[in-house]
Tab-separated table of C-alpha atoms and ligand atoms in Angstrom:
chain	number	residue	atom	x	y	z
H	25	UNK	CA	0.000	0.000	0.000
H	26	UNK	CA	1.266	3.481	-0.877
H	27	UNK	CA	3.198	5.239	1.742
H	28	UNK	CA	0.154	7.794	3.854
H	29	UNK	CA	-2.514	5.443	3.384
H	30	UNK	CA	-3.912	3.680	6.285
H	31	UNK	CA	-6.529	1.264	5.045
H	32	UNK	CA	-8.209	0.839	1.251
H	33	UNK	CA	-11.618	1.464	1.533
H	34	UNK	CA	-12.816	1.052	-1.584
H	35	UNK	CA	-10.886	-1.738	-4.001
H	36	UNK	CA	-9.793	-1.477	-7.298
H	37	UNK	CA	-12.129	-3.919	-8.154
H	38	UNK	CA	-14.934	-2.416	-6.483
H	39	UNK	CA	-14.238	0.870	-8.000
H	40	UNK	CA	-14.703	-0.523	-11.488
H	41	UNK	CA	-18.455	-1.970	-10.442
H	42	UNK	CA	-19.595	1.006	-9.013
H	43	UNK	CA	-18.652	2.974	-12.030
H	44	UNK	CA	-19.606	0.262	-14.422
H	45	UNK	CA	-23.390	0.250	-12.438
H	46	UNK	CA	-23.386	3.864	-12.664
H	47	UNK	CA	-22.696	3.843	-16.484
H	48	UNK	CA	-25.909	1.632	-16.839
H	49	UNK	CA	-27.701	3.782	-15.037
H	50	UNK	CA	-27.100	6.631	-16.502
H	51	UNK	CA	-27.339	5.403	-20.023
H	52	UNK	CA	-30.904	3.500	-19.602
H	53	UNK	CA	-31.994	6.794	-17.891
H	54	UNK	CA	-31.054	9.541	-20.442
H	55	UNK	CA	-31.825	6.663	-23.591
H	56	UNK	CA	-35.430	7.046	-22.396
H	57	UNK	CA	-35.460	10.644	-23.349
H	58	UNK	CA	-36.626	11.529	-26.968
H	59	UNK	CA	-34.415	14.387	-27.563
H	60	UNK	CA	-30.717	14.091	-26.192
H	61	UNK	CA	-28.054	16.672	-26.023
H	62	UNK	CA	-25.486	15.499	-23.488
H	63	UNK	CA	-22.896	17.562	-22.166
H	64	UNK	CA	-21.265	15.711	-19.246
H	65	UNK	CA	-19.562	18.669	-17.239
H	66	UNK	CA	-16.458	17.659	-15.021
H	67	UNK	CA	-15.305	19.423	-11.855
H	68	UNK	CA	-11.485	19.781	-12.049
H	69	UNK	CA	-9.721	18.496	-10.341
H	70	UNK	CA	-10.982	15.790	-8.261
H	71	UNK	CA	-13.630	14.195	-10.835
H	72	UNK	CA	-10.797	13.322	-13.602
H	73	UNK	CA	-10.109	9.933	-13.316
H	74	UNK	CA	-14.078	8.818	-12.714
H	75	UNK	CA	-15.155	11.251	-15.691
H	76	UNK	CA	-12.700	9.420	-17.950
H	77	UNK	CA	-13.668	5.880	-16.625
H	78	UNK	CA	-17.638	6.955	-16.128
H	79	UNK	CA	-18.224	8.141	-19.863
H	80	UNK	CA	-16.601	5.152	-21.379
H	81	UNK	CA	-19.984	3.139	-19.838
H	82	UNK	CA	-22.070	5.497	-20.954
H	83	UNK	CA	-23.359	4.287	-23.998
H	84	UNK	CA	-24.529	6.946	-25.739
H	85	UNK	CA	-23.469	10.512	-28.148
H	86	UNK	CA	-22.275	13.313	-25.491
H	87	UNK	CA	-19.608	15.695	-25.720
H	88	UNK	CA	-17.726	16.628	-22.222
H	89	UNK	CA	-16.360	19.704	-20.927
H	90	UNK	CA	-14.891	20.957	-17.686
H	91	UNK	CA	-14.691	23.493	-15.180
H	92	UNK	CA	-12.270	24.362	-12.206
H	93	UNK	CA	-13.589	26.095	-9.078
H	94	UNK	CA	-12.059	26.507	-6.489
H	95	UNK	CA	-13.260	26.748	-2.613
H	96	UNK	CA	-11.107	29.299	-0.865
H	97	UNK	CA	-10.009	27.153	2.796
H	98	UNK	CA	-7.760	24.886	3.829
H	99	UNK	CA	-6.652	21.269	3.113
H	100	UNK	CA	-9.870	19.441	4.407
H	101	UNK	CA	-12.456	21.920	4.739
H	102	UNK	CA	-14.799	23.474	2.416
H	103	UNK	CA	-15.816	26.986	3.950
H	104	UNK	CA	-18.554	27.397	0.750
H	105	UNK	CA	-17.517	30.626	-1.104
H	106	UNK	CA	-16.437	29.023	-4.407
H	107	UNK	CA	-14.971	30.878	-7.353
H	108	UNK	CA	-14.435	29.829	-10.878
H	109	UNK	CA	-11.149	29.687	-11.993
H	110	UNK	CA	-11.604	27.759	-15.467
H	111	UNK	CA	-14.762	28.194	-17.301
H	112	UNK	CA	-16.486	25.747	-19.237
H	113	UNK	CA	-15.848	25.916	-22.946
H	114	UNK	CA	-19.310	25.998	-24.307
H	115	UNK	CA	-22.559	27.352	-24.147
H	116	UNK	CA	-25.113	24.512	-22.202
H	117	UNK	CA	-28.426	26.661	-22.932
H	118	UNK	CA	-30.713	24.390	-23.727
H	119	UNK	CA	-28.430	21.167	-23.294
H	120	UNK	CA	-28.890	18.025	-20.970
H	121	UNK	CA	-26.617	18.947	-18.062
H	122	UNK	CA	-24.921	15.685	-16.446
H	123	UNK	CA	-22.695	17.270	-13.657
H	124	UNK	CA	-19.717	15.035	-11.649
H	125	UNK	CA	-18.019	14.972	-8.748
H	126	UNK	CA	-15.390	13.368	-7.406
H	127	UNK	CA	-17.514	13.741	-3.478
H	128	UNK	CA	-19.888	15.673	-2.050
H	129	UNK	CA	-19.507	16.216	1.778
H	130	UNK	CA	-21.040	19.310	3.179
H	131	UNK	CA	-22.476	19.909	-0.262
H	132	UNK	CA	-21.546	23.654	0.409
H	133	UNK	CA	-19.354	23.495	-3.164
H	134	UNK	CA	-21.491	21.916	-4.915
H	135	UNK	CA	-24.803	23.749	-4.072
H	136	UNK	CA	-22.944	26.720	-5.388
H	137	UNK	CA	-21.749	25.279	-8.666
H	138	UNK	CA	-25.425	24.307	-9.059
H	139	UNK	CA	-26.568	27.399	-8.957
H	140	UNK	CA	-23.510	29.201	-11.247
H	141	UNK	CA	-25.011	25.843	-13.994
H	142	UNK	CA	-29.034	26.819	-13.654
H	143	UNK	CA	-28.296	30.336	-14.637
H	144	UNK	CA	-27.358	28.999	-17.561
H	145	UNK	CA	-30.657	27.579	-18.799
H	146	UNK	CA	-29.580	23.893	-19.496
H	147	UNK	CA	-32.624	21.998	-20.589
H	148	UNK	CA	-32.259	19.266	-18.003
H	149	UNK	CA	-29.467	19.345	-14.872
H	150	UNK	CA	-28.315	16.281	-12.961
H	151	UNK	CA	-26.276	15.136	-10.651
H	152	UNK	CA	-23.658	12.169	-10.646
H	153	UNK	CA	-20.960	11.931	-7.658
H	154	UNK	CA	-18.671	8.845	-7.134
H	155	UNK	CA	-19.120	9.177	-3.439
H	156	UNK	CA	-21.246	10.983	-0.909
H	157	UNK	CA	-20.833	11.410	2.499
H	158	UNK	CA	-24.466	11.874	3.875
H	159	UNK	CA	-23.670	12.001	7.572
H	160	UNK	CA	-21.688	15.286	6.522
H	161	UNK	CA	-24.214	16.747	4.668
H	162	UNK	CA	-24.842	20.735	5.690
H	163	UNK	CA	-26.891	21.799	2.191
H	164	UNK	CA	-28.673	19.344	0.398
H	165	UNK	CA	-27.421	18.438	-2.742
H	166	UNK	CA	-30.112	16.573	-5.053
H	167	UNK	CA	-28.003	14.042	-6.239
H	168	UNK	CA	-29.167	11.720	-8.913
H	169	UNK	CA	-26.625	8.877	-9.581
H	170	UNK	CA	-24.213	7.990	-6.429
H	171	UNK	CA	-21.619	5.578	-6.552
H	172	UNK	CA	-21.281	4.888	-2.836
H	173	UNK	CA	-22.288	6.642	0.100
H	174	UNK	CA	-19.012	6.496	2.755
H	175	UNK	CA	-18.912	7.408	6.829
H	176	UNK	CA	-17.015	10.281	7.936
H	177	UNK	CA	-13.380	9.884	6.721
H	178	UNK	CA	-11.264	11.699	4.630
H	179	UNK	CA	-10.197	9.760	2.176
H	180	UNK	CA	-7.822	10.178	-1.375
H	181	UNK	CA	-7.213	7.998	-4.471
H	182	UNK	CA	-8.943	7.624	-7.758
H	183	UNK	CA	-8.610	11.242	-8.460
H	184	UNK	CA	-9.076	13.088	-4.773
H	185	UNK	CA	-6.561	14.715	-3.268
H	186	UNK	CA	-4.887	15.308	0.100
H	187	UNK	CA	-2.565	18.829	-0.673
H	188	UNK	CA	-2.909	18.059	-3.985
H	189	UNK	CA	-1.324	14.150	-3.734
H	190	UNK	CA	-2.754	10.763	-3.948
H	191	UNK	CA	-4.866	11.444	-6.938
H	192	UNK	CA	-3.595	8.631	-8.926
H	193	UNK	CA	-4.164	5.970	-6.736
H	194	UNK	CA	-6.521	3.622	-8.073
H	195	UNK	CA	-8.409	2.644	-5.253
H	196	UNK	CA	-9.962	4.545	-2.827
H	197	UNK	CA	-8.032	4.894	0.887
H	198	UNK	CA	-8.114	6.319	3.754
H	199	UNK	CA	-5.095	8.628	4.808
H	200	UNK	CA	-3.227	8.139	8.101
H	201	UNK	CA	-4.690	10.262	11.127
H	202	UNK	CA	-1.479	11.736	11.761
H	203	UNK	CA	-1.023	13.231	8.331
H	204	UNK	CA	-4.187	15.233	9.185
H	205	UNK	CA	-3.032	16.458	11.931
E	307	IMP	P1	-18.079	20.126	0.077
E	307	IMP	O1	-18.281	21.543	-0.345
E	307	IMP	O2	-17.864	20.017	1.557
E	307	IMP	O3	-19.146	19.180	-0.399
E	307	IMP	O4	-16.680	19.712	-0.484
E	307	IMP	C1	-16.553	19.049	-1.673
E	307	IMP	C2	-15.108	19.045	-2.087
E	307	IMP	O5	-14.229	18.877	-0.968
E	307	IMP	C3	-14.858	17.867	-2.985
E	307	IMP	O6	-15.027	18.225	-4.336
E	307	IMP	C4	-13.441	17.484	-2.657
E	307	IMP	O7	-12.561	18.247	-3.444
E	307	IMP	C5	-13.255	17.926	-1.227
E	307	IMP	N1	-13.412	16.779	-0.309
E	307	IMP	C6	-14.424	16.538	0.533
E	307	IMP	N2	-14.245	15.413	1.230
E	307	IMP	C7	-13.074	14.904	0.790
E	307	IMP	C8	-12.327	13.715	1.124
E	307	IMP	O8	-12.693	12.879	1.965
E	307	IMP	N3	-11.172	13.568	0.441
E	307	IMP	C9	-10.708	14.435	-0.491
E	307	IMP	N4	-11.374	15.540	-0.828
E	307	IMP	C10	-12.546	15.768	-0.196
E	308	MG	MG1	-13.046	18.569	-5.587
């Protein structure tokens, strides 16, 4: 196990069936709909490896596009004023929205991206986050498509970060209590 980590909480293995269940999900949901303009919309930079792995099971025509906000605070804690440093690169008036997340814990980020994405007039908006910490939850978040809900850890790998690190580790661990400290 990589040096930091304490425990893997969520395997390799398991990482690919939650995202592969998610895929089908997604894709018998939207191929219901008569008309279909997907954009799926990726928050940098946490959601990059499970938007890479999560569109490749969705079996169906979307484009993809990104944006980077950033929540001014420390390390592990989301204070809620978000601000966006990298834009998305197209208009989504009128588009079906998909939106993903790497996590949603208070929900404070998201809730504000949300509302920055309605403004917009997107035809349909959803929600898609790999993990969710409910217990944590301080705004609710509607969230559509979940790959697992977790207890209250912090935890890194498969694209989340600790200071930035970790973000390549396939699976998904939980860091050592001292390196929180
Ligand atoms: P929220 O505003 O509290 O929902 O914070 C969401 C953001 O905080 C996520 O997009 C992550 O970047 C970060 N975050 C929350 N919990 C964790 C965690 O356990 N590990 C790594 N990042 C986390
Ligand atoms: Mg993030």
């Amino acid at each position: 196990m990589e040096r930091g980590i304490e425990k893997v909480l969520v395997t390799e293995e398991e990482v690919k069936s939650a995202v592969a269940l998610l895929g089908e999900e997604i894709t018998s949901y939207y191929a219901q709909q008569e008309q279909l303009d997907l954009v799926v919309i990726g928050l940098l930079r946490g959601s990059f490896v499970f938007m890479a792995d999560l569109v490749r099971q969705v079996k169906l025509p979307l484009i993809v596009d990104f944006m980077t906000v950033s929540s001014y605070g420390d390390g592990t804690v989301s204070t809620g004023d978000v601000k966006v440093v990298m834009d998305l690169d197209q208009s989504i008036e009128g588009k079906d929205v998909l939106m993903v997340e790497d996590i949603i814990d208070t929900g404070k980020t998201f809730n504000k991206v949300l509302y920055l994405i309605k403004n917009r007039h997107p035809r349909s908006l959803k929600i898609c986050t790999f993990l969710s910490k409910p217990s944590r939850r301080v705004v609710e978040v509607p969230i559509d498509f979940c790959g697992m809900e977790i207890s209250d850890e912090f935890v890194c790998g498969y694209g989340l970060d600790y200071s930035q690190k970790y973000r390549n580790l396939p699976y998904v661990g939980v860091l050592k209590p001292d390196l929180l400290a």
